[in-house]
Amino acid sequence: MSRVICAGHVNWDVTLRVDALPEPDGEATVESRVGAGGGSAANVASGLVSLDVPAALLGSVGDDEHGHAAVAELASKGVDCRYVVSVDRGPTTVKYIVVDAAGEVFVLGSPGANEAFEATDLPTDPLAAADHLHLTSQSPDTAATLARRAHEAETTVSFDPGRRVGDRGYADALREVDYVFLNDREAATALGEAAVERGRSADAEPMSDVTEALARTTLVLKHGPRGAEVRDGDERHVHPGYPVDAVDTTGAGDAFASGFIAARLDGAAYERALAVANACGALTAAEPGARTQLSWRRLDDLVAG
């Protein structure tokens, strides 16, 4: 049985490396084009397996060339893909990821089948046997149902809702989770910029449903090159991160989540978990592509250094 089940998007990524991100009505030169599997849930599952944590994936792809390739790539890395649903009512979701020389990214997405899966596609037994459930961007109803089922089975839950945390109706799911991962932009959207700067405060402005739900959980805030922090009630744990020359930040947040989850499952305190997570994110940002080959040897070399 897998120790972690990751639920969410399974995509096919087409990465275009350009000389510079163009201005409106501008033009850029494409220096390379590479196709590979992507999607946050798939990236986290792949990262966990490379850190010796057995992981299964719940998601959906189209019954097409991209879907078959994405699943085959994950299976070759050791991810349990038995709960990945192949559907014939839509294509595999394709994301076009444009990366400039400084590693900055913007993403173009085409509609597809990456939210065609449902909570019932994951049987009860593997969820109950798992140590942890990690949710990424997906249907709000599916996320909430999976989180409730996990808590009923006494399985801990984390959620990385992504850039649409403020407008997808995730409040019900957020009320059921133990950890929420947010980058600075997402945290400002969900909490307000002032709250991000000062931490949780009793004199905060009236809270939205999402903000109220986040007030009850442990926040893991990703600050990119400035490191990361955990806010657990009144406790605050901070790690400064690692200086790297960013080549491609695609998937760095997913790698961060893989490292944090793996470290916590190993019994690590927040400080160690943040160090491992930041190392995973730094290694991924320093190399092209969304799925850097992580290993404890590589991480320990960076953490120890």
JSON list of N, CA, C and O in Angstrom, two decimals, residues 72-93:
[
{"chain": "A", "resi": 72, "resn": "ALA", "atom": "N", "xyz": [2.42, 6.40, -18.44]},
{"chain": "A", "resi": 72, "resn": "ALA", "atom": "CA", "xyz": [3.56, 5.50, -18.60]},
{"chain": "A", "resi": 72, "resn": "ALA", "atom": "C", "xyz": [4.82, 6.09, -17.97]},
{"chain": "A", "resi": 72, "resn": "ALA", "atom": "O", "xyz": [5.61, 5.37, -17.32]},
{"chain": "A", "resi": 73, "resn": "GLU", "atom": "N", "xyz": [5.01, 7.39, -18.12]},
{"chain": "A", "resi": 73, "resn": "GLU", "atom": "CA", "xyz": [6.18, 8.05, -17.53]},
{"chain": "A", "resi": 73, "resn": "GLU", "atom": "C", "xyz": [6.14, 7.95, -16.01]},
{"chain": "A", "resi": 73, "resn": "GLU", "atom": "O", "xyz": [7.14, 7.62, -15.36]},
{"chain": "A", "resi": 74, "resn": "LEU", "atom": "N", "xyz": [4.98, 8.20, -15.41]},
{"chain": "A", "resi": 74, "resn": "LEU", "atom": "CA", "xyz": [4.85, 8.11, -13.96]},
{"chain": "A", "resi": 74, "resn": "LEU", "atom": "C", "xyz": [5.06, 6.68, -13.46]},
{"chain": "A", "resi": 74, "resn": "LEU", "atom": "O", "xyz": [5.74, 6.45, -12.46]},
{"chain": "A", "resi": 75, "resn": "ALA", "atom": "N", "xyz": [4.45, 5.73, -14.15]},
{"chain": "A", "resi": 75, "resn": "ALA", "atom": "CA", "xyz": [4.59, 4.33, -13.75]},
{"chain": "A", "resi": 75, "resn": "ALA", "atom": "C", "xyz": [6.05, 3.89, -13.82]},
{"chain": "A", "resi": 75, "resn": "ALA", "atom": "O", "xyz": [6.52, 3.12, -12.97]},
{"chain": "A", "resi": 76, "resn": "SER", "atom": "N", "xyz": [6.78, 4.38, -14.81]},
{"chain": "A", "resi": 76, "resn": "SER", "atom": "CA", "xyz": [8.19, 4.01, -14.95]},
{"chain": "A", "resi": 76, "resn": "SER", "atom": "C", "xyz": [9.03, 4.52, -13.79]},
{"chain": "A", "resi": 76, "resn": "SER", "atom": "O", "xyz": [10.09, 3.97, -13.48]},
{"chain": "A", "resi": 77, "resn": "LYS", "atom": "N", "xyz": [8.56, 5.59, -13.14]},
{"chain": "A", "resi": 77, "resn": "LYS", "atom": "CA", "xyz": [9.27, 6.14, -11.98]},
{"chain": "A", "resi": 77, "resn": "LYS", "atom": "C", "xyz": [8.87, 5.45, -10.68]},
{"chain": "A", "resi": 77, "resn": "LYS", "atom": "O", "xyz": [9.45, 5.73, -9.62]},
{"chain": "A", "resi": 78, "resn": "GLY", "atom": "N", "xyz": [7.84, 4.59, -10.73]},
{"chain": "A", "resi": 78, "resn": "GLY", "atom": "CA", "xyz": [7.41, 3.87, -9.54]},
{"chain": "A", "resi": 78, "resn": "GLY", "atom": "C", "xyz": [6.15, 4.40, -8.89]},
{"chain": "A", "resi": 78, "resn": "GLY", "atom": "O", "xyz": [5.77, 3.92, -7.82]},
{"chain": "A", "resi": 79, "resn": "VAL", "atom": "N", "xyz": [5.47, 5.37, -9.52]},
{"chain": "A", "resi": 79, "resn": "VAL", "atom": "CA", "xyz": [4.21, 5.88, -8.98]},
{"chain": "A", "resi": 79, "resn": "VAL", "atom": "C", "xyz": [3.11, 4.86, -9.25]},
{"chain": "A", "resi": 79, "resn": "VAL", "atom": "O", "xyz": [2.99, 4.33, -10.36]},
{"chain": "A", "resi": 80, "resn": "ASP", "atom": "N", "xyz": [2.29, 4.58, -8.25]},
{"chain": "A", "resi": 80, "resn": "ASP", "atom": "CA", "xyz": [1.14, 3.68, -8.39]},
{"chain": "A", "resi": 80, "resn": "ASP", "atom": "C", "xyz": [0.03, 4.45, -9.12]},
{"chain": "A", "resi": 80, "resn": "ASP", "atom": "O", "xyz": [-0.57, 5.37, -8.57]},
{"chain": "A", "resi": 81, "resn": "CYS", "atom": "N", "xyz": [-0.24, 4.05, -10.37]},
{"chain": "A", "resi": 81, "resn": "CYS", "atom": "CA", "xyz": [-1.20, 4.77, -11.21]},
{"chain": "A", "resi": 81, "resn": "CYS", "atom": "C", "xyz": [-2.52, 4.03, -11.38]},
{"chain": "A", "resi": 81, "resn": "CYS", "atom": "O", "xyz": [-3.29, 4.36, -12.30]},
{"chain": "A", "resi": 82, "resn": "ARG", "atom": "N", "xyz": [-2.80, 3.07, -10.53]},
{"chain": "A", "resi": 82, "resn": "ARG", "atom": "CA", "xyz": [-4.03, 2.29, -10.72]},
{"chain": "A", "resi": 82, "resn": "ARG", "atom": "C", "xyz": [-5.30, 3.11, -10.56]},
{"chain": "A", "resi": 82, "resn": "ARG", "atom": "O", "xyz": [-6.36, 2.71, -11.03]},
{"chain": "A", "resi": 83, "resn": "TYR", "atom": "N", "xyz": [-5.20, 4.28, -9.87]},
{"chain": "A", "resi": 83, "resn": "TYR", "atom": "CA", "xyz": [-6.39, 5.11, -9.65]},
{"chain": "A", "resi": 83, "resn": "TYR", "atom": "C", "xyz": [-6.45, 6.29, -10.62]},
{"chain": "A", "resi": 83, "resn": "TYR", "atom": "O", "xyz": [-7.24, 7.22, -10.41]},
{"chain": "A", "resi": 84, "resn": "VAL", "atom": "N", "xyz": [-5.61, 6.29, -11.63]},
{"chain": "A", "resi": 84, "resn": "VAL", "atom": "CA", "xyz": [-5.70, 7.31, -12.67]},
{"chain": "A", "resi": 84, "resn": "VAL", "atom": "C", "xyz": [-6.74, 6.85, -13.69]},
{"chain": "A", "resi": 84, "resn": "VAL", "atom": "O", "xyz": [-6.61, 5.78, -14.29]},
{"chain": "A", "resi": 85, "resn": "VAL", "atom": "N", "xyz": [-7.77, 7.65, -13.88]},
{"chain": "A", "resi": 85, "resn": "VAL", "atom": "CA", "xyz": [-8.90, 7.30, -14.73]},
{"chain": "A", "resi": 85, "resn": "VAL", "atom": "C", "xyz": [-8.64, 7.81, -16.15]},
{"chain": "A", "resi": 85, "resn": "VAL", "atom": "O", "xyz": [-8.28, 8.98, -16.34]},
{"chain": "A", "resi": 86, "resn": "SER", "atom": "N", "xyz": [-8.83, 6.95, -17.13]},
{"chain": "A", "resi": 86, "resn": "SER", "atom": "CA", "xyz": [-8.74, 7.34, -18.53]},
{"chain": "A", "resi": 86, "resn": "SER", "atom": "C", "xyz": [-10.16, 7.48, -19.08]},
{"chain": "A", "resi": 86, "resn": "SER", "atom": "O", "xyz": [-10.95, 6.55, -19.00]},
{"chain": "A", "resi": 87, "resn": "VAL", "atom": "N", "xyz": [-10.48, 8.66, -19.59]},
{"chain": "A", "resi": 87, "resn": "VAL", "atom": "CA", "xyz": [-11.84, 8.95, -20.05]},
{"chain": "A", "resi": 87, "resn": "VAL", "atom": "C", "xyz": [-11.84, 9.23, -21.55]},
{"chain": "A", "resi": 87, "resn": "VAL", "atom": "O", "xyz": [-10.84, 9.68, -22.11]},
{"chain": "A", "resi": 88, "resn": "ASP", "atom": "N", "xyz": [-12.98, 8.98, -22.18]},
{"chain": "A", "resi": 88, "resn": "ASP", "atom": "CA", "xyz": [-13.09, 9.23, -23.62]},
{"chain": "A", "resi": 88, "resn": "ASP", "atom": "C", "xyz": [-13.96, 10.45, -23.92]},
{"chain": "A", "resi": 88, "resn": "ASP", "atom": "O", "xyz": [-14.35, 10.68, -25.06]},
{"chain": "A", "resi": 89, "resn": "ARG", "atom": "N", "xyz": [-14.27, 11.25, -22.89]},
{"chain": "A", "resi": 89, "resn": "ARG", "atom": "CA", "xyz": [-15.13, 12.43, -23.10]},
{"chain": "A", "resi": 89, "resn": "ARG", "atom": "C", "xyz": [-14.35, 13.74, -23.11]},
{"chain": "A", "resi": 89, "resn": "ARG", "atom": "O", "xyz": [-14.91, 14.81, -22.93]},
{"chain": "A", "resi": 90, "resn": "GLY", "atom": "N", "xyz": [-13.05, 13.64, -23.32]},
{"chain": "A", "resi": 90, "resn": "GLY", "atom": "CA", "xyz": [-12.23, 14.85, -23.41]},
{"chain": "A", "resi": 90, "resn": "GLY", "atom": "C", "xyz": [-10.77, 14.48, -23.54]},
{"chain": "A", "resi": 90, "resn": "GLY", "atom": "O", "xyz": [-10.35, 13.39, -23.13]},
{"chain": "A", "resi": 91, "resn": "PRO", "atom": "N", "xyz": [-9.95, 15.38, -24.09]},
{"chain": "A", "resi": 91, "resn": "PRO", "atom": "CA", "xyz": [-8.53, 15.09, -24.25]},
{"chain": "A", "resi": 91, "resn": "PRO", "atom": "C", "xyz": [-7.77, 15.28, -22.95]},
{"chain": "A", "resi": 91, "resn": "PRO", "atom": "O", "xyz": [-8.24, 15.94, -22.01]},
{"chain": "A", "resi": 92, "resn": "THR", "atom": "N", "xyz": [-6.59, 14.72, -22.90]},
{"chain": "A", "resi": 92, "resn": "THR", "atom": "CA", "xyz": [-5.68, 15.02, -21.80]},
{"chain": "A", "resi": 92, "resn": "THR", "atom": "C", "xyz": [-5.39, 16.52, -21.79]},
{"chain": "A", "resi": 92, "resn": "THR", "atom": "O", "xyz": [-5.18, 17.14, -22.83]},
{"chain": "A", "resi": 93, "resn": "THR", "atom": "N", "xyz": [-5.39, 17.13, -20.61]},
{"chain": "A", "resi": 93, "resn": "THR", "atom": "CA", "xyz": [-5.11, 18.55, -20.50]},
{"chain": "A", "resi": 93, "resn": "THR", "atom": "C", "xyz": [-3.65, 18.81, -20.88]},
{"chain": "A", "resi": 93, "resn": "THR", "atom": "O", "xyz": [-2.74, 18.16, -20.38]}
]
